């Protein structure tokens, strides 16, 4: 793969899947500085994974895998601020900055509560919850996690119950 | 609110709009980062190889100049340790996991890497300390043999000095390695095992 092709794919993925990467980052870390740091790591890992991308997997599945693997390896106590030569990222994930198309305040709050609840889950369940909320099929989730579709069903049941526990009040019946 | 409604809310958010990226600057940054990572790895390996070559050459030169075979033997021990270290690094790099593999495979590979690091630290005495200790022991024994005609108490004093000095140095190196294993690698291994267990 030429550098030009790598750059083209990266630009396309940024256009199409930036939100997906950000959701994963917000689902895995709470503090804005941690989110920014992990987000940078995810971007760098996605970039360096592109030469291995042969188009056999869907881009979303690929990005989920790279982003989850990066998030799992990323640990707060080892966090080191990247030495940046120039600013390429303006990062504001405070709830107030959340733009919405007809989002009402309660809906924004629900999303924030969901993020908070997801962050309370065990790490592997976090990835499952994020994919489930994004509407991935069982087979796609199984492909990302490397476990069987049947087991995805079992784990999802458990994860939904845990989420419901966390979201008591916001949601009555998950 | 049921799950479908939650999902609808979730999917309606547009988190990408919370981030402004200067793509040109980002591309320059990722390229710079990639180059810098490659350079860091190269120099780390180069440092280790250089240290090994330096120690080997140093003891070899001394051995030749002083016509002392035990120094040549020490040089050989240093070379052996260096070769083991570099070979291990090369083998481990070949086993580096792909970035896009499934979460389970990624965890398994990370666990394998951590276990290997633990193995290296737990066995640091056998592959690092002992070979060099044998080399140093040979040099010390040879030195004492050459001075065998001096007074016995002086000879014993010299021997005790060598034992205490190298004993302390070796204990320090061993302690540092075991500390790194206990404080860093063991918690990481337990964490990875727990994550993997949660997938099974």
Tab-separated table of C-alpha atoms in Angstrom:
chain	number	residue	atom	x	y	z
A	1	UNK	CA	0.000	0.000	0.000
A	2	UNK	CA	1.414	3.394	-0.945
A	3	UNK	CA	1.572	6.294	1.494
A	4	UNK	CA	-0.965	8.107	-0.685
A	5	UNK	CA	-3.449	5.216	-0.419
A	6	UNK	CA	-2.938	5.031	3.333
A	7	UNK	CA	-3.642	8.725	3.619
A	8	UNK	CA	-6.757	8.485	1.445
A	9	UNK	CA	-8.216	5.662	3.547
A	10	UNK	CA	-7.365	7.489	6.763
A	11	UNK	CA	-9.132	10.628	5.561
A	12	UNK	CA	-12.196	8.604	4.531
A	13	UNK	CA	-12.304	6.859	7.896
A	14	UNK	CA	-11.953	10.144	9.748
A	15	UNK	CA	-14.875	11.551	7.777
A	16	UNK	CA	-17.080	8.518	8.219
A	17	UNK	CA	-16.108	7.032	11.588
A	18	UNK	CA	-14.772	9.785	13.806
A	19	UNK	CA	-17.913	9.592	15.930
A	20	UNK	CA	-17.472	5.864	16.426
A	21	UNK	CA	-13.901	6.328	17.702
A	22	UNK	CA	-15.004	9.082	20.003
A	23	UNK	CA	-17.847	7.016	21.446
A	24	UNK	CA	-15.383	4.256	22.301
A	25	UNK	CA	-12.999	6.738	23.904
A	26	UNK	CA	-15.789	8.304	25.972
A	27	UNK	CA	-17.096	4.880	26.928
A	28	UNK	CA	-13.695	3.810	28.230
A	29	UNK	CA	-12.425	6.927	30.008
A	30	UNK	CA	-14.077	9.676	32.021
A	31	UNK	CA	-11.633	12.552	32.491
A	32	UNK	CA	-11.315	14.918	29.492
A	33	UNK	CA	-7.498	14.731	29.553
A	34	UNK	CA	-7.616	10.935	29.536
A	35	UNK	CA	-10.129	11.011	26.713
A	36	UNK	CA	-7.913	13.297	24.668
A	37	UNK	CA	-4.884	11.127	25.325
A	38	UNK	CA	-6.652	7.880	24.459
A	39	UNK	CA	-8.236	9.477	21.413
A	40	UNK	CA	-4.808	10.409	20.106
A	41	UNK	CA	-3.613	6.863	20.715
A	42	UNK	CA	-6.600	5.460	18.848
A	43	UNK	CA	-5.978	7.786	15.888
A	44	UNK	CA	-2.318	6.780	15.756
A	45	UNK	CA	-3.119	3.068	15.991
A	46	UNK	CA	-5.815	3.317	13.332
A	47	UNK	CA	-3.343	5.110	11.047
A	48	UNK	CA	-0.627	2.512	11.526
A	49	UNK	CA	-3.096	-0.372	11.075
A	50	UNK	CA	-4.191	0.780	7.606
A	51	UNK	CA	-1.395	-0.911	5.579
A	52	UNK	CA	-2.710	-4.280	6.860
A	53	UNK	CA	-6.294	-3.454	5.793
A	54	UNK	CA	-7.224	-5.551	2.769
A	55	UNK	CA	-10.891	-4.673	2.652
A	56	UNK	CA	-11.920	-8.179	3.746
A	57	UNK	CA	-13.456	-6.839	6.942
A	58	UNK	CA	-15.847	-3.910	7.127
A	59	UNK	CA	-14.119	-0.652	8.013
A	60	UNK	CA	-16.312	-0.297	11.111
A	61	UNK	CA	-15.390	-3.776	12.391
A	62	UNK	CA	-11.724	-2.982	11.765
A	63	UNK	CA	-11.903	0.324	13.607
A	64	UNK	CA	-13.779	-1.239	16.524
A	65	UNK	CA	-11.062	-3.854	16.872
A	66	UNK	CA	-8.178	-1.397	16.694
A	67	UNK	CA	-9.879	1.088	19.033
A	68	UNK	CA	-10.890	-1.531	21.622
A	69	UNK	CA	-7.448	-3.122	21.563
A	70	UNK	CA	-5.880	0.303	22.052
A	71	UNK	CA	-8.287	1.144	24.883
A	72	UNK	CA	-7.539	-2.154	26.617
A	73	UNK	CA	-3.802	-1.617	26.416
A	74	UNK	CA	-4.115	2.004	27.530
A	75	UNK	CA	-3.787	2.478	31.239
A	76	UNK	CA	-4.248	5.666	33.121
A	77	UNK	CA	-1.233	5.294	35.376
A	78	UNK	CA	0.992	4.838	32.350
A	79	UNK	CA	-0.547	7.751	30.564
A	80	UNK	CA	2.010	10.031	29.125
A	81	UNK	CA	1.110	13.269	27.453
A	82	UNK	CA	2.250	13.079	23.913
A	83	UNK	CA	4.786	15.593	22.911
A	84	UNK	CA	2.969	17.338	20.142
A	85	UNK	CA	4.789	19.499	17.687
A	86	UNK	CA	1.620	21.145	16.472
A	87	UNK	CA	-1.976	21.242	17.561
A	88	UNK	CA	-4.214	19.102	15.417
A	89	UNK	CA	-7.007	18.416	17.847
A	90	UNK	CA	-9.575	20.638	19.490
A	91	UNK	CA	-11.349	18.439	21.927
A	92	UNK	CA	-14.469	19.387	23.845
A	93	UNK	CA	-16.668	16.571	25.055
A	94	UNK	CA	-18.500	18.403	27.812
A	95	UNK	CA	-22.245	17.763	27.673
A	96	UNK	CA	-22.848	21.442	26.919
A	97	UNK	CA	-20.818	21.182	23.734
A	98	UNK	CA	-22.927	18.295	22.472
A	99	UNK	CA	-24.680	19.494	19.359
A	100	UNK	CA	-27.898	17.839	18.526
A	101	UNK	CA	-30.417	17.651	15.864
A	102	UNK	CA	-33.586	18.170	17.816
A	103	UNK	CA	-31.936	16.736	20.923
A	104	UNK	CA	-33.773	17.857	23.961
A	105	UNK	CA	-32.003	18.269	27.270
A	106	UNK	CA	-33.416	15.046	28.826
A	107	UNK	CA	-32.195	13.063	25.826
A	108	UNK	CA	-28.705	14.514	26.206
A	109	UNK	CA	-28.833	13.653	29.866
A	110	UNK	CA	-29.805	10.083	29.073
A	111	UNK	CA	-26.819	9.758	26.752
A	112	UNK	CA	-24.533	11.150	29.452
A	113	UNK	CA	-26.021	8.730	31.989
A	114	UNK	CA	-25.464	5.934	29.511
A	115	UNK	CA	-21.792	6.880	29.142
A	116	UNK	CA	-21.428	6.970	32.914
A	117	UNK	CA	-23.134	3.581	33.240
A	118	UNK	CA	-21.017	2.047	30.464
A	119	UNK	CA	-17.839	3.199	32.179
A	120	UNK	CA	-18.879	1.299	35.301
A	121	UNK	CA	-19.033	-1.985	33.394
A	122	UNK	CA	-16.125	-4.436	33.249
A	123	UNK	CA	-13.845	-3.568	30.328
A	124	UNK	CA	-14.970	-6.343	28.001
A	125	UNK	CA	-18.641	-5.620	28.694
A	126	UNK	CA	-17.968	-1.968	27.899
A	127	UNK	CA	-17.023	-2.917	24.357
A	128	UNK	CA	-20.065	-5.145	24.060
A	129	UNK	CA	-22.416	-2.423	25.310
A	130	UNK	CA	-20.954	0.154	22.941
A	131	UNK	CA	-21.358	-2.117	19.920
A	132	UNK	CA	-24.842	-3.169	20.973
A	133	UNK	CA	-25.984	0.424	21.360
A	134	UNK	CA	-24.500	1.221	17.959
A	135	UNK	CA	-26.677	-1.537	16.516
A	136	UNK	CA	-24.028	-4.039	15.433
A	137	UNK	CA	-25.250	-7.532	14.638
A	138	UNK	CA	-24.298	-10.557	16.770
A	139	UNK	CA	-21.958	-11.794	14.053
A	140	UNK	CA	-20.190	-8.415	13.849
A	141	UNK	CA	-19.785	-8.306	17.620
A	142	UNK	CA	-18.507	-11.885	17.613
A	143	UNK	CA	-15.986	-10.931	14.916
A	144	UNK	CA	-14.696	-7.979	16.930
A	145	UNK	CA	-14.454	-9.837	20.234
A	146	UNK	CA	-13.397	-13.216	18.862
A	147	UNK	CA	-16.080	-15.204	20.692
A	148	UNK	CA	-19.077	-17.204	19.429
A	149	UNK	CA	-22.411	-15.585	18.536
A	150	UNK	CA	-24.183	-17.755	21.109
A	151	UNK	CA	-21.928	-16.484	23.823
A	152	UNK	CA	-22.519	-12.922	22.632
A	153	UNK	CA	-26.221	-13.496	23.376
A	154	UNK	CA	-25.465	-14.740	26.872
A	155	UNK	CA	-23.075	-11.898	27.618
A	156	UNK	CA	-25.438	-9.286	26.198
A	157	UNK	CA	-28.193	-10.401	28.537
A	158	UNK	CA	-25.875	-9.942	31.469
A	159	UNK	CA	-24.578	-6.605	30.187
A	160	UNK	CA	-28.084	-5.257	29.627
A	161	UNK	CA	-29.024	-6.210	33.175
A	162	UNK	CA	-25.919	-4.482	34.525
A	163	UNK	CA	-26.702	-1.384	32.466
A	164	UNK	CA	-30.285	-1.402	33.723
A	165	UNK	CA	-28.984	-1.550	37.293
A	166	UNK	CA	-26.740	1.422	36.636
A	167	UNK	CA	-29.511	3.345	34.926
A	168	UNK	CA	-32.203	2.802	37.522
A	169	UNK	CA	-34.518	5.748	37.269
A	170	UNK	CA	-33.530	6.635	33.742
A	171	UNK	CA	-34.860	3.451	32.334
A	172	UNK	CA	-37.410	1.051	33.755
A	173	UNK	CA	-37.298	-1.794	31.333
A	174	UNK	CA	-34.152	-2.636	29.436
B	1	UNK	CA	-37.822	3.925	28.552
B	2	UNK	CA	-37.031	0.636	26.828
B	3	UNK	CA	-33.774	-0.436	25.228
B	4	UNK	CA	-34.813	0.516	21.694
B	5	UNK	CA	-35.501	4.082	22.816
B	6	UNK	CA	-32.173	4.238	24.593
B	7	UNK	CA	-30.496	2.917	21.474
B	8	UNK	CA	-32.268	5.543	19.369
B	9	UNK	CA	-31.022	8.301	21.664
B	10	UNK	CA	-27.566	6.828	21.596
B	11	UNK	CA	-27.431	6.667	17.846
B	12	UNK	CA	-28.830	10.182	17.491
B	13	UNK	CA	-25.811	11.718	19.238
B	14	UNK	CA	-23.183	13.182	16.988
B	15	UNK	CA	-20.002	12.991	19.045
B	16	UNK	CA	-17.808	13.694	16.029
B	17	UNK	CA	-19.036	17.269	16.101
B	18	UNK	CA	-17.365	17.758	19.491
B	19	UNK	CA	-13.951	17.403	17.979
B	20	UNK	CA	-12.269	19.638	15.472
B	21	UNK	CA	-9.395	18.020	13.670
B	22	UNK	CA	-6.871	19.739	11.487
B	23	UNK	CA	-6.343	16.769	9.188
B	24	UNK	CA	-3.168	18.103	7.590
B	25	UNK	CA	-1.576	18.677	10.994
B	26	UNK	CA	-2.794	15.272	12.192
B	27	UNK	CA	-1.230	13.547	9.188
B	28	UNK	CA	2.062	15.318	9.805
B	29	UNK	CA	1.839	14.275	13.465
B	30	UNK	CA	1.120	10.577	12.802
B	31	UNK	CA	3.984	10.395	10.309
B	32	UNK	CA	6.321	12.098	12.768
B	33	UNK	CA	5.135	9.793	15.529
B	34	UNK	CA	5.702	6.704	13.394
B	35	UNK	CA	9.210	7.857	12.495
B	36	UNK	CA	9.954	8.705	16.100
B	37	UNK	CA	8.712	5.278	17.292
B	38	UNK	CA	10.910	3.526	14.736
B	39	UNK	CA	13.892	5.647	15.760
B	40	UNK	CA	13.297	4.955	19.472
B	41	UNK	CA	13.153	1.192	18.886
B	42	UNK	CA	16.243	1.307	16.669
B	43	UNK	CA	18.322	3.247	19.202
B	44	UNK	CA	17.151	1.103	22.114
B	45	UNK	CA	18.343	-2.022	20.314
B	46	UNK	CA	21.488	-0.263	19.076
B	47	UNK	CA	22.329	0.756	22.659
B	48	UNK	CA	22.040	-2.815	23.883
B	49	UNK	CA	24.124	-4.196	21.024
B	50	UNK	CA	26.701	-1.422	21.480
B	51	UNK	CA	26.965	-2.102	25.249
B	52	UNK	CA	27.481	-5.792	24.565
B	53	UNK	CA	30.099	-5.166	21.859
B	54	UNK	CA	31.855	-2.601	24.066
B	55	UNK	CA	32.106	-4.946	27.068
B	56	UNK	CA	33.220	-7.846	24.879
B	57	UNK	CA	35.845	-5.730	23.083
B	58	UNK	CA	37.052	-4.198	26.357
B	59	UNK	CA	37.644	-7.518	28.133
B	60	UNK	CA	39.024	-9.092	24.985
B	61	UNK	CA	41.549	-6.259	24.554
B	62	UNK	CA	42.570	-6.461	28.202
B	63	UNK	CA	42.835	-10.206	27.913
B	64	UNK	CA	45.125	-9.941	24.893
B	65	UNK	CA	47.214	-7.108	26.375
B	66	UNK	CA	47.677	-8.850	29.719
B	67	UNK	CA	47.830	-12.333	28.166
B	68	UNK	CA	45.100	-13.310	30.612
B	69	UNK	CA	42.778	-16.032	29.356
B	70	UNK	CA	40.198	-15.421	32.114
B	71	UNK	CA	39.480	-11.948	30.693
B	72	UNK	CA	38.894	-13.519	27.265
B	73	UNK	CA	36.504	-15.931	28.949
B	74	UNK	CA	34.662	-12.999	30.614
B	75	UNK	CA	34.420	-11.325	27.194
B	76	UNK	CA	32.881	-14.517	25.836
B	77	UNK	CA	30.345	-14.567	28.683
B	78	UNK	CA	29.342	-10.947	27.924
B	79	UNK	CA	28.998	-11.817	24.252
B	80	UNK	CA	26.807	-14.815	25.089
B	81	UNK	CA	24.465	-12.700	27.234
B	82	UNK	CA	24.297	-10.040	24.512
B	83	UNK	CA	23.475	-12.599	21.825
B	84	UNK	CA	20.734	-14.094	23.991
B	85	UNK	CA	19.266	-10.647	24.627
B	86	UNK	CA	19.256	-9.582	20.983
B	87	UNK	CA	17.933	-12.962	19.772
B	88	UNK	CA	15.102	-12.798	22.293
B	89	UNK	CA	14.217	-9.258	21.184
B	90	UNK	CA	14.158	-10.306	17.518
B	91	UNK	CA	11.985	-13.368	18.218
B	92	UNK	CA	9.546	-11.371	20.338
B	93	UNK	CA	9.275	-8.652	17.702
B	94	UNK	CA	8.350	-11.263	15.093
B	95	UNK	CA	5.549	-12.403	17.387
B	96	UNK	CA	4.145	-8.868	17.718
B	97	UNK	CA	0.352	-9.030	17.454
B	98	UNK	CA	-1.489	-7.354	14.594
B	99	UNK	CA	-3.406	-4.251	15.584
B	100	UNK	CA	-6.650	-5.420	14.032
B	101	UNK	CA	-7.078	-8.842	15.608
B	102	UNK	CA	-10.060	-9.740	17.742
B	103	UNK	CA	-10.167	-8.636	21.350
B	104	UNK	CA	-9.687	-12.194	22.586
B	105	UNK	CA	-6.622	-12.758	20.410
B	106	UNK	CA	-5.250	-9.367	21.379
B	107	UNK	CA	-5.617	-10.263	25.072
B	108	UNK	CA	-4.017	-13.663	24.537
B	109	UNK	CA	-1.060	-12.092	22.743
B	110	UNK	CA	-0.642	-9.389	25.373
B	111	UNK	CA	-0.746	-12.050	28.070
B	112	UNK	CA	1.866	-14.108	26.238
B	113	UNK	CA	4.105	-11.024	26.015
B	114	UNK	CA	3.702	-10.222	29.712
B	115	UNK	CA	4.326	-13.835	30.705
B	116	UNK	CA	7.492	-13.832	28.631
B	117	UNK	CA	8.678	-10.625	30.324
B	118	UNK	CA	7.918	-12.212	33.695
B	119	UNK	CA	9.858	-15.315	32.698
B	120	UNK	CA	12.831	-13.136	31.724
B	121	UNK	CA	12.808	-11.238	35.014
B	122	UNK	CA	12.204	-14.284	37.190
B	123	UNK	CA	15.048	-16.092	35.488
B	124	UNK	CA	17.361	-13.107	35.230
B	125	UNK	CA	19.859	-14.941	37.431
B	126	UNK	CA	20.203	-17.825	34.971
B	127	UNK	CA	20.485	-16.006	31.672
B	128	UNK	CA	22.141	-12.745	32.751
B	129	UNK	CA	23.666	-12.768	36.199
B	130	UNK	CA	25.089	-16.297	36.328
B	131	UNK	CA	27.038	-16.274	33.019
B	132	UNK	CA	28.661	-12.958	33.907
B	133	UNK	CA	29.217	-14.145	37.489
B	134	UNK	CA	31.020	-17.201	36.154
B	135	UNK	CA	33.167	-14.899	33.982
B	136	UNK	CA	33.933	-12.544	36.871
B	137	UNK	CA	34.520	-15.483	39.211
B	138	UNK	CA	37.066	-16.874	36.783
B	139	UNK	CA	38.873	-13.525	36.578
B	140	UNK	CA	38.898	-13.181	40.394
B	141	UNK	CA	40.078	-16.763	40.881
B	142	UNK	CA	42.838	-16.230	38.344
B	143	UNK	CA	43.878	-12.961	40.039
B	144	UNK	CA	44.016	-14.673	43.425
B	145	UNK	CA	45.993	-17.551	41.930
B	146	UNK	CA	48.586	-15.124	40.544
B	147	UNK	CA	48.919	-13.569	43.999
B	148	UNK	CA	49.065	-16.868	45.818
B	149	UNK	CA	52.552	-16.129	47.100
B	150	UNK	CA	51.460	-13.027	49.015
B	151	UNK	CA	50.443	-13.172	52.660
B	152	UNK	CA	47.450	-15.414	53.367
B	153	UNK	CA	45.472	-12.787	55.325
B	154	UNK	CA	45.844	-10.260	52.502
B	155	UNK	CA	44.677	-12.901	50.074
B	156	UNK	CA	41.652	-13.742	52.211
B	157	UNK	CA	40.902	-10.009	52.607
B	158	UNK	CA	40.985	-9.564	48.834
B	159	UNK	CA	38.729	-12.562	48.334
B	160	UNK	CA	36.244	-11.287	50.930
B	161	UNK	CA	36.265	-7.848	49.268
B	162	UNK	CA	35.436	-9.343	45.863
B	163	UNK	CA	32.693	-11.547	47.290
B	164	UNK	CA	31.082	-8.700	49.241
B	165	UNK	CA	31.396	-6.178	46.378
B	166	UNK	CA	30.015	-8.426	43.642
B	167	UNK	CA	27.487	-9.902	46.057
B	168	UNK	CA	26.048	-6.459	46.732
B	169	UNK	CA	26.020	-5.484	43.055
B	170	UNK	CA	24.328	-8.748	42.108
B	171	UNK	CA	21.823	-8.532	44.922
B	172	UNK	CA	20.949	-4.971	43.775
B	173	UNK	CA	20.440	-5.996	40.158
B	174	UNK	CA	18.409	-9.047	41.142
B	175	UNK	CA	16.283	-7.033	43.599
B	176	UNK	CA	15.532	-4.363	40.963
B	177	UNK	CA	14.422	-7.021	38.481
B	178	UNK	CA	12.212	-8.803	40.997
B	179	UNK	CA	10.699	-5.480	42.055
B	180	UNK	CA	9.805	-4.671	38.442
B	181	UNK	CA	8.203	-8.105	38.165
B	182	UNK	CA	6.148	-7.689	41.357
B	183	UNK	CA	5.145	-4.054	40.906
B	184	UNK	CA	4.544	-3.838	37.165
B	185	UNK	CA	4.287	-7.153	35.397
B	186	UNK	CA	2.439	-9.309	37.898
B	187	UNK	CA	-0.489	-6.855	38.311
B	188	UNK	CA	-0.666	-6.525	34.518
B	189	UNK	CA	-0.719	-10.321	34.139
B	190	UNK	CA	-3.547	-10.643	36.662
B	191	UNK	CA	-5.470	-7.862	34.938
B	192	UNK	CA	-5.106	-9.498	31.527
B	193	UNK	CA	-6.061	-12.916	32.888
B	194	UNK	CA	-9.186	-11.430	34.444
B	195	UNK	CA	-10.101	-9.718	31.166
B	196	UNK	CA	-9.560	-12.918	29.240
B	197	UNK	CA	-11.592	-14.901	31.745
B	198	UNK	CA	-14.465	-12.452	31.315
B	199	UNK	CA	-14.523	-13.367	27.608
B	200	UNK	CA	-14.739	-17.099	28.297
